[in-house]
Tab-separated table of C-alpha atoms in Angstrom:
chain	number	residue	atom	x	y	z
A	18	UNK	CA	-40.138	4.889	-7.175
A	19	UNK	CA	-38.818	1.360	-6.626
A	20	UNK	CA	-42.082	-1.301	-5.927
A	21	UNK	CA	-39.895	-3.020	-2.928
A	22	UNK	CA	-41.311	-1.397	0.133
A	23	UNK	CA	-40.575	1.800	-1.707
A	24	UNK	CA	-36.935	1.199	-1.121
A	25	UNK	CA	-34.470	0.781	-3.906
A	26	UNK	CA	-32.551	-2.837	-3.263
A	27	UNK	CA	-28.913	-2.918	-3.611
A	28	UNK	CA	-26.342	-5.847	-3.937
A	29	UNK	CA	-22.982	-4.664	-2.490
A	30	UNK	CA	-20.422	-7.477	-3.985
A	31	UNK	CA	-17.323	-7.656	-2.113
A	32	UNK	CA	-17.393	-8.059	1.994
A	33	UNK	CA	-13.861	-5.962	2.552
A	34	UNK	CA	-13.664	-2.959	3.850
A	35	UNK	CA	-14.807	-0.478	1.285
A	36	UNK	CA	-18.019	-2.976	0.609
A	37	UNK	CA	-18.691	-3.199	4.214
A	38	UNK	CA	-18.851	0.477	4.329
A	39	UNK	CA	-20.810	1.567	1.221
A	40	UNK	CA	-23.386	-1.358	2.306
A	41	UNK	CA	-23.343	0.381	5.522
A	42	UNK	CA	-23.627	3.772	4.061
A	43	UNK	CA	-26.623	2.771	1.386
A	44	UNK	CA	-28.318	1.227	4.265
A	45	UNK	CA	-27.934	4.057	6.429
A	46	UNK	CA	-29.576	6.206	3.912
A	47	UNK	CA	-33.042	4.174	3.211
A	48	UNK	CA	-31.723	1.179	1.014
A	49	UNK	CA	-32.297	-2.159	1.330
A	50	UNK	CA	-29.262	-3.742	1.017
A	51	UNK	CA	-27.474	-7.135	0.424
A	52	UNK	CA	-23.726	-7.824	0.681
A	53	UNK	CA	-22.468	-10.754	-0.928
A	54	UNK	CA	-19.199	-12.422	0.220
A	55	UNK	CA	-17.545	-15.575	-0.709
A	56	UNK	CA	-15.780	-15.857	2.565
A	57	UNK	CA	-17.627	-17.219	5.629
A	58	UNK	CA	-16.590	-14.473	7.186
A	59	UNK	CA	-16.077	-10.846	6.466
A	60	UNK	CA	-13.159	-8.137	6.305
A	61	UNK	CA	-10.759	-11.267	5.943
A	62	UNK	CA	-7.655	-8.828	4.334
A	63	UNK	CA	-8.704	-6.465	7.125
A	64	UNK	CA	-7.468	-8.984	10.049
A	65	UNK	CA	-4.333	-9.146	8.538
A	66	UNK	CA	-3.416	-5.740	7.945
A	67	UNK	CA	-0.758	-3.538	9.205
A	68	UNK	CA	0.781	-7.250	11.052
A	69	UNK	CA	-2.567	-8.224	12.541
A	70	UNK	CA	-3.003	-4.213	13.739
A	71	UNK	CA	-4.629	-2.218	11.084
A	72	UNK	CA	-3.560	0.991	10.199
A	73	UNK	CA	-6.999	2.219	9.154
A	74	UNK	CA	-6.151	5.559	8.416
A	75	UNK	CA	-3.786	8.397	8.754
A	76	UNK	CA	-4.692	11.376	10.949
A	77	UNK	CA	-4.062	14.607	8.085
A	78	UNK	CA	-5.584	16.992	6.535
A	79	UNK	CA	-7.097	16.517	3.077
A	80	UNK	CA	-4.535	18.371	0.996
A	81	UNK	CA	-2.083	16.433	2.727
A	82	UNK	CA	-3.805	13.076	2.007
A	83	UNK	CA	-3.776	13.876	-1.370
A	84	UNK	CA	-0.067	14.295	-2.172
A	85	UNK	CA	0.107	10.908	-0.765
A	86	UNK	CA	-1.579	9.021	-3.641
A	87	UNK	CA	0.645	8.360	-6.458
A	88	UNK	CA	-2.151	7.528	-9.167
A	89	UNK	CA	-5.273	9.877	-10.329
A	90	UNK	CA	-5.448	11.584	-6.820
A	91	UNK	CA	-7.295	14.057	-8.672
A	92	UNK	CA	-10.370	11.821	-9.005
A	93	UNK	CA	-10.221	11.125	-5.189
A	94	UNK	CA	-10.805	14.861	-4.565
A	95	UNK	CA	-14.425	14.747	-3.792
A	96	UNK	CA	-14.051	11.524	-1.917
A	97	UNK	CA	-11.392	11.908	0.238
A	98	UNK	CA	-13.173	16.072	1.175
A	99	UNK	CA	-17.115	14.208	1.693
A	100	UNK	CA	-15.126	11.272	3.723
A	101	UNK	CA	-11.484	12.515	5.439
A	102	UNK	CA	-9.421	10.548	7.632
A	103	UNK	CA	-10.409	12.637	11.080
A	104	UNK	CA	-14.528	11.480	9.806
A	105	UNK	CA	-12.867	7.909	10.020
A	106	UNK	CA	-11.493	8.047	12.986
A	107	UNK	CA	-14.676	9.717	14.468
A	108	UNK	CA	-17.154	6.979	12.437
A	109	UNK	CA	-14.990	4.506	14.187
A	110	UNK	CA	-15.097	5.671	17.802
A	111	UNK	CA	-18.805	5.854	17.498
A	112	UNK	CA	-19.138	2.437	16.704
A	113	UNK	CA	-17.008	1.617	19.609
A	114	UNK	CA	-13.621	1.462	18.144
A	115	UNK	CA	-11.212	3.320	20.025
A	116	UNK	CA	-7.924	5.037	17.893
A	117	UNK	CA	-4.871	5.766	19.148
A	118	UNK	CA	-2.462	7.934	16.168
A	119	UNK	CA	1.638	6.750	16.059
A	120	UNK	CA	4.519	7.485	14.201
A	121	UNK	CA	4.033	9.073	10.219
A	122	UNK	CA	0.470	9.775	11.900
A	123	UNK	CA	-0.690	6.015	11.824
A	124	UNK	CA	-4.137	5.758	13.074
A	125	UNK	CA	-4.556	2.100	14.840
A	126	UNK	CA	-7.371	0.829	17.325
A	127	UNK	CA	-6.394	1.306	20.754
A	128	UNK	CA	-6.308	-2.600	21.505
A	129	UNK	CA	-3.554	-3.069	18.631
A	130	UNK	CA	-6.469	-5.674	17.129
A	131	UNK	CA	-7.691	-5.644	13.684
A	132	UNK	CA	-10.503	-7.440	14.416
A	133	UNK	CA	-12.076	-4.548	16.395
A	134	UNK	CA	-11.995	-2.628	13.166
A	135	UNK	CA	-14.054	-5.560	11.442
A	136	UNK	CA	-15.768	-5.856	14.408
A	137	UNK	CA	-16.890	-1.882	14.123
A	138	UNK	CA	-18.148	-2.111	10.523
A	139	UNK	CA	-20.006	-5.600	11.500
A	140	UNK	CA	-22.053	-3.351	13.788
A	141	UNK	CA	-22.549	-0.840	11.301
A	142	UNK	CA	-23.750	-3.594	8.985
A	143	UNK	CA	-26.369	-4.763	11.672
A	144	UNK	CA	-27.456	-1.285	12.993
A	145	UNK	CA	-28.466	-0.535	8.952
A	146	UNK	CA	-30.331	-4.100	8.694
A	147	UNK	CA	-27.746	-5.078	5.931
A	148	UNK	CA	-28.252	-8.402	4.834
A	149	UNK	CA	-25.066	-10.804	4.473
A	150	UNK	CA	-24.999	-13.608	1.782
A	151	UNK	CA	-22.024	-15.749	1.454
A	152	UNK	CA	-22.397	-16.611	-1.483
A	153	UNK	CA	-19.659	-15.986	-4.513
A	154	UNK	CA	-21.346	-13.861	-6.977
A	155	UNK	CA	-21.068	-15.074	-10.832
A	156	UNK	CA	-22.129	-12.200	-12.714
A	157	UNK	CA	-23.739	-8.670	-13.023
A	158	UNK	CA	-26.900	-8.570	-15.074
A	159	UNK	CA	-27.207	-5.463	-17.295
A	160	UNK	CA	-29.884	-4.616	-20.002
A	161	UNK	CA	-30.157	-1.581	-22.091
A	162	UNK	CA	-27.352	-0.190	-20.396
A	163	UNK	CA	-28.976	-0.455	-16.730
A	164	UNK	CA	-28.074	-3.052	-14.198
A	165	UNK	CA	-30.842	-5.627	-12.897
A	166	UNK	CA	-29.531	-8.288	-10.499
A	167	UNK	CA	-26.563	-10.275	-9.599
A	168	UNK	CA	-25.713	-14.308	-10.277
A	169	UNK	CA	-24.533	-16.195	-7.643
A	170	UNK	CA	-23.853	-20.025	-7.186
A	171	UNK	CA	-27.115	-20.917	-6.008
A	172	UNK	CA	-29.431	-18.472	-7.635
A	173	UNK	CA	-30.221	-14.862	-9.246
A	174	UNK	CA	-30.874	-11.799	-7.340
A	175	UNK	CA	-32.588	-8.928	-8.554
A	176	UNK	CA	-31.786	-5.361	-7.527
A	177	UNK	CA	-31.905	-1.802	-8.306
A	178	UNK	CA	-28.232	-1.064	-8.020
A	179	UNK	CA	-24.449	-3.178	-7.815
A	180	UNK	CA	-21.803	-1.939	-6.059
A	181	UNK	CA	-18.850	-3.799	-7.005
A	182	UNK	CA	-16.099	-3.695	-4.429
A	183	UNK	CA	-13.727	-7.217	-5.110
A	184	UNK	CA	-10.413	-5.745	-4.173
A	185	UNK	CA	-7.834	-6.255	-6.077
A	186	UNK	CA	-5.600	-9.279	-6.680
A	187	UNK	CA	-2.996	-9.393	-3.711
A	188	UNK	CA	-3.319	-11.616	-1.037
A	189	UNK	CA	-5.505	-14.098	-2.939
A	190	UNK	CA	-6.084	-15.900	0.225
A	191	UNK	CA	-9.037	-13.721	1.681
A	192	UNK	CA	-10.823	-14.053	-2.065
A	193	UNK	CA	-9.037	-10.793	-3.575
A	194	UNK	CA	-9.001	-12.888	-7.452
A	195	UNK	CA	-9.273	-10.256	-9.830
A	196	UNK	CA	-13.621	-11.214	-10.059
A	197	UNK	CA	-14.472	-7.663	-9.998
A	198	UNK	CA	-12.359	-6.650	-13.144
A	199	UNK	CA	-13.935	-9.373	-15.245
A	200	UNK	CA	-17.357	-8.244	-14.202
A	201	UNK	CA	-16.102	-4.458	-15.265
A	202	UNK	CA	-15.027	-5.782	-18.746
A	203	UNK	CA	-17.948	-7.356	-19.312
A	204	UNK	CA	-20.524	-4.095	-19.131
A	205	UNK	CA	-17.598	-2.595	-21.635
A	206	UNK	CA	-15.421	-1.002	-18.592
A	207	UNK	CA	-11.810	-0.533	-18.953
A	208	UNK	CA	-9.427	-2.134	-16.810
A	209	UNK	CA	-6.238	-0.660	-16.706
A	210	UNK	CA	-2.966	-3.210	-16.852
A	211	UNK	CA	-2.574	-4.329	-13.124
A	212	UNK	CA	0.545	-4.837	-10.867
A	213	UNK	CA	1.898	-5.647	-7.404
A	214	UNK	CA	2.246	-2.076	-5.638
A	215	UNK	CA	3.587	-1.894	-2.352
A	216	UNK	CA	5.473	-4.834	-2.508
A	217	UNK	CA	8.958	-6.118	-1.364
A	218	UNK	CA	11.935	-6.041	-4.333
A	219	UNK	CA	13.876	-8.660	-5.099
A	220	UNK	CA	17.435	-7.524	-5.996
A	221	UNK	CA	20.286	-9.364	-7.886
A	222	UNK	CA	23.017	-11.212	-6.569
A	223	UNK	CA	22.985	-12.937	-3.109
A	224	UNK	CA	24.382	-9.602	-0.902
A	225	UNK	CA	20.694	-9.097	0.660
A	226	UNK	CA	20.658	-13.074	1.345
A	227	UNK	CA	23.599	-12.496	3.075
A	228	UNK	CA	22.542	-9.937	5.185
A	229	UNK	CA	18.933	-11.440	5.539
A	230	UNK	CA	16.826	-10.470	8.793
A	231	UNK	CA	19.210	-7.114	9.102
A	232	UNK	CA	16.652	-4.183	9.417
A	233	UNK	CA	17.949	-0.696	9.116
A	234	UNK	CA	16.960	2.485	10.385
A	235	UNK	CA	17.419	6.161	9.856
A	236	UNK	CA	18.701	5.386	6.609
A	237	UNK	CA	18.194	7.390	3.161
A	238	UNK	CA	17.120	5.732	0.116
A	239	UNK	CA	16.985	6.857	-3.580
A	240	UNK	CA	15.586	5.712	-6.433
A	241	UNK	CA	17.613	6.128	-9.721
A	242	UNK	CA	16.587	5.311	-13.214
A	243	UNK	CA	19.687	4.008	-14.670
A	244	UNK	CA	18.836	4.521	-18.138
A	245	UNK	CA	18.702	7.775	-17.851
A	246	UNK	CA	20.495	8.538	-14.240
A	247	UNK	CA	16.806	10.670	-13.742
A	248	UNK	CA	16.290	10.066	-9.496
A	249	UNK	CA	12.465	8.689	-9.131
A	250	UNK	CA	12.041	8.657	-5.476
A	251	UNK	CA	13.723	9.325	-2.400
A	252	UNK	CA	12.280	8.868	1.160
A	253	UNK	CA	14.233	8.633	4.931
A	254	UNK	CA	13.343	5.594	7.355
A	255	UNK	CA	13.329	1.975	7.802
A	256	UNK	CA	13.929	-1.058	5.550
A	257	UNK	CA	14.847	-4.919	5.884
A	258	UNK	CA	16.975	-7.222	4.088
A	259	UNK	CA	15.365	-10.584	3.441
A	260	UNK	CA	16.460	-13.748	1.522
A	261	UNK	CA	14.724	-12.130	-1.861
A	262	UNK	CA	15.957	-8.930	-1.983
A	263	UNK	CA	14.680	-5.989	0.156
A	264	UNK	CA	11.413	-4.864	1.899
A	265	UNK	CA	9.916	-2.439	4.744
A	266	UNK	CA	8.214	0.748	4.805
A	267	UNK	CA	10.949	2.485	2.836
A	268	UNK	CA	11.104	0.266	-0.168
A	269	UNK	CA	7.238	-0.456	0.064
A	270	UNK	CA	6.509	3.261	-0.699
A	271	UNK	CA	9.188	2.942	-3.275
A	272	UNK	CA	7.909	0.130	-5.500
A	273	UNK	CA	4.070	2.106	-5.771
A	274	UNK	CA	7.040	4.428	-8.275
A	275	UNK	CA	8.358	1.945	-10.393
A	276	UNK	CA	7.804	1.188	-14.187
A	277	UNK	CA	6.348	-2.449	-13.845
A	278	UNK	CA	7.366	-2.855	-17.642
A	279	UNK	CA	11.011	-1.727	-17.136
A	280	UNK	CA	11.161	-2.791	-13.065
A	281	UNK	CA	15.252	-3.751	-14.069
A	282	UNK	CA	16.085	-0.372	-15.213
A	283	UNK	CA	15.930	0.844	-11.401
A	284	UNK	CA	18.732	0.754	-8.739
A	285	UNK	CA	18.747	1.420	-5.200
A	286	UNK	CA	20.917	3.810	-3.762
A	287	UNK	CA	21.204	3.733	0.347
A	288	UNK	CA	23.100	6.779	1.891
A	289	UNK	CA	23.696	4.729	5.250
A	290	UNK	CA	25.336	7.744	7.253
A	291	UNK	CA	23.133	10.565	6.072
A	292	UNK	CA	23.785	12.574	8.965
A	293	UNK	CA	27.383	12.985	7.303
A	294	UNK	CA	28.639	14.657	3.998
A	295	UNK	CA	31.816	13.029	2.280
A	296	UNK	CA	34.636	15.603	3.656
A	297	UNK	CA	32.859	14.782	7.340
A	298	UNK	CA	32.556	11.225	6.999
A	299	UNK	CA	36.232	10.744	5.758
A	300	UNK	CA	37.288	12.494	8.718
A	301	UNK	CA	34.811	10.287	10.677
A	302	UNK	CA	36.945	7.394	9.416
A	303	UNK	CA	40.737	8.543	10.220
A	304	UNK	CA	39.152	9.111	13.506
A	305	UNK	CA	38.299	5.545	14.017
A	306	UNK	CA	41.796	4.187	11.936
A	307	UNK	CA	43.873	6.596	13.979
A	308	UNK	CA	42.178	5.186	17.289
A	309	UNK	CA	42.546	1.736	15.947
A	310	UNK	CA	45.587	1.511	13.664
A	311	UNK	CA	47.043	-1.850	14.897
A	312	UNK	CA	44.034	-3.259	14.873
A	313	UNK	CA	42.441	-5.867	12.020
A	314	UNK	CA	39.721	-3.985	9.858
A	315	UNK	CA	37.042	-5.756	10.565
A	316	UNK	CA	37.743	-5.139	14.448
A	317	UNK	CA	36.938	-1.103	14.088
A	318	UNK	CA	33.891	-1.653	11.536
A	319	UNK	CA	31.258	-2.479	14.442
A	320	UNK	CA	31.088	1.265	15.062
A	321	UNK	CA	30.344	1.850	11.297
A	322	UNK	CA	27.847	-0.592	10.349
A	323	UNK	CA	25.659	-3.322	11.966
A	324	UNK	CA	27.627	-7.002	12.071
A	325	UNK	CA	25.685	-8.571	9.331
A	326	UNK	CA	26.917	-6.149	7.209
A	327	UNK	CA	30.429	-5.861	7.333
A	328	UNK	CA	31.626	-8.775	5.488
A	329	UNK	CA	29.144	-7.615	2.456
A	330	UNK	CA	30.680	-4.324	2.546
A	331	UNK	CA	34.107	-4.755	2.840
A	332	UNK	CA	33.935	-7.418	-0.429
A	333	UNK	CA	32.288	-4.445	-2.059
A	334	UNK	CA	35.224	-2.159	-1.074
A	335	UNK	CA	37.921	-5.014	-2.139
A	336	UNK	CA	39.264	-4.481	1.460
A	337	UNK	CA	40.380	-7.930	2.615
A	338	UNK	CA	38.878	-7.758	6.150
A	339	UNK	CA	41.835	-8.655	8.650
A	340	UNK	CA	44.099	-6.020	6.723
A	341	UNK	CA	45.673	-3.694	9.293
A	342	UNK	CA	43.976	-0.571	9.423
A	343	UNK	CA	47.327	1.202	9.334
A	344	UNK	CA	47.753	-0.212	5.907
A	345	UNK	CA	44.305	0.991	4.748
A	346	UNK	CA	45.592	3.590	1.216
A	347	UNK	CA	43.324	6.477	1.031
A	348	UNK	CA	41.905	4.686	-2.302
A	349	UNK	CA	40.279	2.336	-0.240
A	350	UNK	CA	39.423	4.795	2.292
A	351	UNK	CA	37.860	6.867	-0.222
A	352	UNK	CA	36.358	3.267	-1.509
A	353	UNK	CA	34.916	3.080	1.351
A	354	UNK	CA	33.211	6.322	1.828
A	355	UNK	CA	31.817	5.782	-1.433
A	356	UNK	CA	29.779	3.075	-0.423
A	357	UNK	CA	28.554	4.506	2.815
A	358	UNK	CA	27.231	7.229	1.040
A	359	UNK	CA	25.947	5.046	-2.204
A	360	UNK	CA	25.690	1.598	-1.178
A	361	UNK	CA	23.415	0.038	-4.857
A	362	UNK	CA	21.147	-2.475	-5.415
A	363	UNK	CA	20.116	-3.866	-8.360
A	364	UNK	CA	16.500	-4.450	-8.641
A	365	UNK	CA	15.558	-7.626	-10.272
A	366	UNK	CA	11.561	-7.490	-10.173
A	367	UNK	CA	8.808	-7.172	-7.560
A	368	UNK	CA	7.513	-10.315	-5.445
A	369	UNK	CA	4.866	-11.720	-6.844
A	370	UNK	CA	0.748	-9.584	-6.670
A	371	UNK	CA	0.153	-12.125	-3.764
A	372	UNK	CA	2.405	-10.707	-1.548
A	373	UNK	CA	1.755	-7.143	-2.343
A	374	UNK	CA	-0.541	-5.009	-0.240
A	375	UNK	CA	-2.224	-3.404	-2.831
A	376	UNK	CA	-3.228	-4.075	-6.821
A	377	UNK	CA	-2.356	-0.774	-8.676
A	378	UNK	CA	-4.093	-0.506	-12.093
A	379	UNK	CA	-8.012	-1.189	-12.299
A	380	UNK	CA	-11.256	0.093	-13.817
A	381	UNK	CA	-10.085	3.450	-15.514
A	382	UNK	CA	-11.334	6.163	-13.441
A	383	UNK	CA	-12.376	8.355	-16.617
A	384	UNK	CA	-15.139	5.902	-16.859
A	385	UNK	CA	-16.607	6.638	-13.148
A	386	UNK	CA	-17.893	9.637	-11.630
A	387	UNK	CA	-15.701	10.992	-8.905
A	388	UNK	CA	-18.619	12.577	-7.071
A	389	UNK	CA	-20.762	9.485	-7.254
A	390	UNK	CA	-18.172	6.721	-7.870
A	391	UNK	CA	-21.203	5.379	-10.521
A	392	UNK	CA	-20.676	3.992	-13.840
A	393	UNK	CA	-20.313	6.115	-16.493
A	394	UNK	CA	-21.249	3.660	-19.150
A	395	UNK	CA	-24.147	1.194	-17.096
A	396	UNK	CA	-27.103	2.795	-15.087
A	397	UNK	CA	-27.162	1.450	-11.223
A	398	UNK	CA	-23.664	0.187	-11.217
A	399	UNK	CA	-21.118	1.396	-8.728
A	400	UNK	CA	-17.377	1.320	-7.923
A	401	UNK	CA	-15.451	1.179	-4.821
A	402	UNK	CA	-12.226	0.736	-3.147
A	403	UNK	CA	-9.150	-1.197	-5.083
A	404	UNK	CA	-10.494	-2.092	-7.790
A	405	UNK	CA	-10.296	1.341	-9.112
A	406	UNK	CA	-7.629	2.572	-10.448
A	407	UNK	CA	-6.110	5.029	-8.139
A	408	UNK	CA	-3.791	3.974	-5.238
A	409	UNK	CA	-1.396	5.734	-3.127
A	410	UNK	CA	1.668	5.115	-0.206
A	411	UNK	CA	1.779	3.168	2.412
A	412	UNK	CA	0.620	4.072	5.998
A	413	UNK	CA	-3.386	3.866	5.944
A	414	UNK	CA	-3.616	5.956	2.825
A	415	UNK	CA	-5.622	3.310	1.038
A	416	UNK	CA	-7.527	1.794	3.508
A	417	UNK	CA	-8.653	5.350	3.698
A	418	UNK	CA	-9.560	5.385	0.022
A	419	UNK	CA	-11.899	2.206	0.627
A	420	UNK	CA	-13.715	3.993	3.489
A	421	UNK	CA	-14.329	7.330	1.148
A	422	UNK	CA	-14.643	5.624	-2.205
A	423	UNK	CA	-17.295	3.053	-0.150
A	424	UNK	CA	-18.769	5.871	1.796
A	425	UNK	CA	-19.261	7.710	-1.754
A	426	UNK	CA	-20.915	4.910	-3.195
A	427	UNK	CA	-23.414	3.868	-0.565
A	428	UNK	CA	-24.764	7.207	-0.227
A	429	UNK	CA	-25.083	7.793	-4.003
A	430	UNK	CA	-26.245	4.527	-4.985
A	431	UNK	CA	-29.272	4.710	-2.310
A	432	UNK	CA	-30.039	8.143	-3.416
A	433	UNK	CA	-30.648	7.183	-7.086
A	434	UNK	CA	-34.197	6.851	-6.555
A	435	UNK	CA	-35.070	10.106	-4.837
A	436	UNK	CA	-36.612	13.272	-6.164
């Protein structure tokens, strides 16, 4: 048993939202903890996700959740099952954090404020006598294979157990750098190659630049590999054109499916009236011509597609746009029901990790227990949240993982010590 008061001592390195919880968790069950943070203040990615709202969950079943993460959901099983989203949203309400569930079953506070979900794990901190440092930890001190303390900046710190929970490496602005990996590596951990996932596309050419700020909805969107014509994703919803290239929920979701190595062997396809086959569309169209024959082209589009579009369009149809629509052959008609139903887009690349909301890649989960989320390789050393490698869509799927992974961690790590 551990000399300290009889209570094993724990640093908790990272002061997001899965270290806030498995600090909160370990204290909670008899630990003595410490949570180190380089910030001045804690949860800083938390205030500014979901636009300042935080979607801090999603309200389904586990199954459910599961088929939502696109790497190692497997691994996640006993995590996401000890910790689901409805035990969120409960843990949450008990600390005073009222949620309210919206569309795709987006769990948000009540208020609309993130900082009443940082808030809520602040009092969890306090009501488990967790003990914040801000201080930016160094190193991890491991002998023998078993884990003895922490460096900092101003000093060492000896404990029983790490939990290492550094986030990834988007948004490097709230201290998500990448520390944690190098930490991994150096007690011989594996970090898988890492990558911007849920992050906007750029595309070639200037067409989205023309068309940036136009956000579409109820719009299909497919995924094709182009070297092989194989179709990777396909989801139904929002997206938004931007001066880059393309982003939203949509094309968020799709980029967690992409090859980073071969990111410019992927097109997107839009189907913008899905509602519509071909044969129905067509006669959609010599509806509108017949109603409008004597009019300019351009003039009848505005019941087709949204006005920053048209001009993009029509140049991709090689319809000059103040042709008479009586004129219009049935090439170009065809032409043009072509690209209604398959309007591409080149991808060039993603934006740059910064601007993603998640790091995919991390410390390779075959070297952590999934029950546990402990080191497989050093004694008293624990993983949590996006650092790992395991990730999934967008929509408060992986703020979810941080709360189970974290949850996972706490408990086990302050449980070490007893019989």
């Amino acid at each position: 048993m551990n000399e300290r008061n009889h209570r094993p001592h724990i640093a908790v390195v990272g002061g997001g939202a899965a270290g806030m919880m498995a600090a909160g968790t370990a204290g909670e069950n008899g630990a003595a903890v410490t949570l180190f943070e380089q910030n001045t203040e804690l949860g800083k990615k938390l205030l500014i996700t979901g636009k300042g709202r935080c979607n801090l969950t999603n309200q389904c079943g586990e199954r459910e959740f599961l088929e939502h993460v696109v790497r190692h959901p497997r691994f996640l099983y006993s995590a996401i099952y000890a910790f689901p989203p409805a035990r969120t949203i409960s843990f949450f309400e008990q600390l005073g954090c009222p949620c309210k569930t919206e569309r795709g079953q987006r769990v948000f506070p009540v208020s609309d404020r993130a900082a009443d979900v940082r808030n809520a794990l602040e009092r969890y901190l306090m009501q488990n006598q967790v003990q914040c440092v801000h201080e930016k930890v160094c190193g991890i001190a491991a002998q023998n294979g078993v884990v003895y303390g922490v460096q900092t900046t101003t000093g060492f710190f000896s404990c029983d157990a790490v939990i290492l929970a550094t986030g990834g490496l988007s948004y490097p602005g709230t201290g998500s750098t990448g520390d944690g990996y190098a930490f991994a590596r150096s007690l011989g951990h594996t970090v898988t190659p890492t990558f911007p996932s849920l992050v906007p596309l750029e595309i070639e050419g200037n067409d989205c630049a023309r068309m940036q700020g136009l956000s579409l909805k109820n719009t299909a969107l497919r995924v094709i590999d182009i070297s092989d014509g194989r179709e990777v994703y396909r989801d139904f919803g929002e997206m938004l054109f931007t001066h880059f290239g393309v982003s939203g929920p949509m094309v968020l979701s799709a980029s967690a499916h992409l090859d980073p190595q071969h990111v410019q062997t992927y097109r997107l396809e839009l189907d913008l009236k899905p509602a519509l086959d071909e044969k129905m569309l067509d006669h959609r169209l010599l509806a509108d011509f017949s109603a409008g024959k004597n009019r300019d082209l351009i003039n009848i589009m505005s019941g087709l597609l949204p006005h920053k579009m048209i001009d993009v369009f029509l140049d991709r149809c090689g319809i000059d746009p103040h042709k008479k629509v009586h004129d219009i052959t049935k090439s170009e008609r065809r032409a043009m029901c072509t690209h209604l139903k398959h309007f591409s887009l080149q991808i060039k690349g993603f934006r740059p990790v910064r601007e993603a909301i998640i790091t995919a890649g991390g410390v390779d989960v075959g070297q952590i227990d999934p029950k546990t989320m402990s080191s497989r390789l050093v004694q008293g050393l624990y993983f949590a949240g996006e650092m790992i490698d395991t990730d999934a869509y967008t929509g408060g799927f992986n703020l979810q993982i941080a709360f189970a992974t974290g949850f996972l961690a706490g408990r086990a790590a302050a449980q070490m010590f007893q019989d």
